């Protein structure tokens, strides 16, 4: 790649490079789907579900139309209703709490850990007390694996078991990661993920999946995703939704899943280079002990109010940056009426003012990354 030609036009995420690598194989996979014409629940849907199950070791995989639907379907399957509290982090994408709100339940926002950006156990404990004081019961919990690394599941699940909570995971950003030798998709009651194009494993549109080890839950989820169907299409045994994964998206995912392990390795190499080069000038992300990340984002922390100046310097040099997330959910217009754990969420508030994400995708070339690192190093020094 001609490095000079990329200056000023370095993409934050480069899906084109992957497209070129997949080439004719992807074209043929999609054309096969067009030719057989079973666009809804075609054979590729079952195939990708088995391949996803084999990939992460989950007993049951239910593909669906998006990560948001995956979250909502689990809540629907468990009969979540008004008066119930769902504890979830505030420092996340809105969909986590949105699905809770759809069901009329109450999101109770908890704080995150400053090192891992994931749900903090202390705040989860405080959030449970807050929920009980507010008269909300029973309570469940959704840890989010933010920026690609799993939450601290052993600690969260142990606490949940002691307190009668259910745990399911919003792993929209972390499919492909591991926690203490377990794959994302095998922890808690169920795991929801997203195949939005910019996620580590994305399709060519919207898509998602749910993973669980419980056959009964899986059967309910399969019914819910097709309008609550029973014995056949015109037998409706519960209120569901149209939440299916398109056949063509399944075809895309089959091809992408085949190269995903290789891409995860590439993302980790890129993250390691960032850490080595920038660790001395700013706060680089830390992956928890025993965890691996798929680096949905590579997110620095730039304290002391210097973030916007640094971002401006970088952007002037053609280095793309992004802020995930500038406003935690408990500060958002749509969500600020929900309770927060304890006396507020200081870490989420601080992170929102400090985080800055750098370009991260499987095909970030070493010479292009050198340019990024050099510019970031200069700006941060
Ligand atoms: C992307 C994302 C979602 C939603 O996924 P969609 O497929 O876009 O609906 C939910 N939660 C988190 C944390 C996400 O990053």
mmCIF file of C-alpha atoms in Angstrom, residues 12 90-94 117 146-147 173 297 299-300 307-308 311 321-333 336 345-357:
data_model
loop_
_atom_site.group_PDB
_atom_site.id
_atom_site.type_symbol
_atom_site.label_atom_id
_atom_site.label_comp_id
_atom_site.label_asym_id
_atom_site.label_seq_id
_atom_site.Cartn_x
_atom_site.Cartn_y
_atom_site.Cartn_z
ATOM 1 C CA UNK A 12 -11.410 4.599 11.030
ATOM 2 C CA UNK A 90 -24.568 3.454 31.944
ATOM 3 C CA UNK A 91 -21.372 3.665 29.908
ATOM 4 C CA UNK A 92 -22.643 1.724 26.882
ATOM 5 C CA UNK A 93 -24.557 2.046 23.646
ATOM 6 C CA UNK A 94 -28.223 2.985 24.099
ATOM 7 C CA UNK A 117 -14.800 0.006 31.021
ATOM 8 C CA UNK A 146 -17.569 -2.999 26.227
ATOM 9 C CA UNK A 147 -15.042 -2.377 23.457
ATOM 10 C CA UNK A 173 -18.934 -5.882 20.866
ATOM 11 C CA UNK A 297 -12.677 -0.265 19.803
ATOM 12 C CA UNK A 299 -9.918 3.380 23.365
ATOM 13 C CA UNK A 300 -7.419 5.654 25.074
ATOM 14 C CA UNK A 307 -9.018 15.254 24.870
ATOM 15 C CA UNK A 308 -10.577 17.720 22.460
ATOM 16 C CA UNK A 311 -8.387 14.990 18.851
ATOM 17 C CA UNK A 321 -10.654 9.450 15.977
ATOM 18 C CA UNK A 322 -14.036 8.783 17.544
ATOM 19 C CA UNK A 323 -15.627 9.152 20.957
ATOM 20 C CA UNK A 324 -17.481 6.140 22.365
ATOM 21 C CA UNK A 325 -19.390 7.356 24.314
ATOM 22 C CA UNK A 326 -19.611 11.113 24.808
ATOM 23 C CA UNK A 327 -22.624 10.881 27.122
ATOM 24 C CA UNK A 328 -23.407 8.003 29.480
ATOM 25 C CA UNK A 329 -26.995 6.757 29.360
ATOM 26 C CA UNK A 330 -27.950 8.173 32.748
ATOM 27 C CA UNK A 331 -27.264 11.645 31.269
ATOM 28 C CA UNK A 332 -29.277 11.065 28.076
ATOM 29 C CA UNK A 333 -32.623 12.807 27.597
ATOM 30 C CA UNK A 336 -32.123 10.195 32.681
ATOM 31 C CA UNK A 345 -21.830 7.104 38.499
ATOM 32 C CA UNK A 346 -18.590 9.078 38.752
ATOM 33 C CA UNK A 347 -16.506 6.730 36.620
ATOM 34 C CA UNK A 348 -18.968 6.788 33.724
ATOM 35 C CA UNK A 349 -19.089 10.589 33.946
ATOM 36 C CA UNK A 350 -15.303 10.839 33.932
ATOM 37 C CA UNK A 351 -14.791 8.355 31.107
ATOM 38 C CA UNK A 352 -17.273 10.166 28.881
ATOM 39 C CA UNK A 353 -14.967 13.189 29.101
ATOM 40 C CA UNK A 354 -11.723 11.272 28.559
ATOM 41 C CA UNK A 355 -12.180 8.472 26.022
ATOM 42 C CA UNK A 356 -10.803 8.686 22.520
ATOM 43 C CA UNK A 357 -10.835 5.726 20.141
#
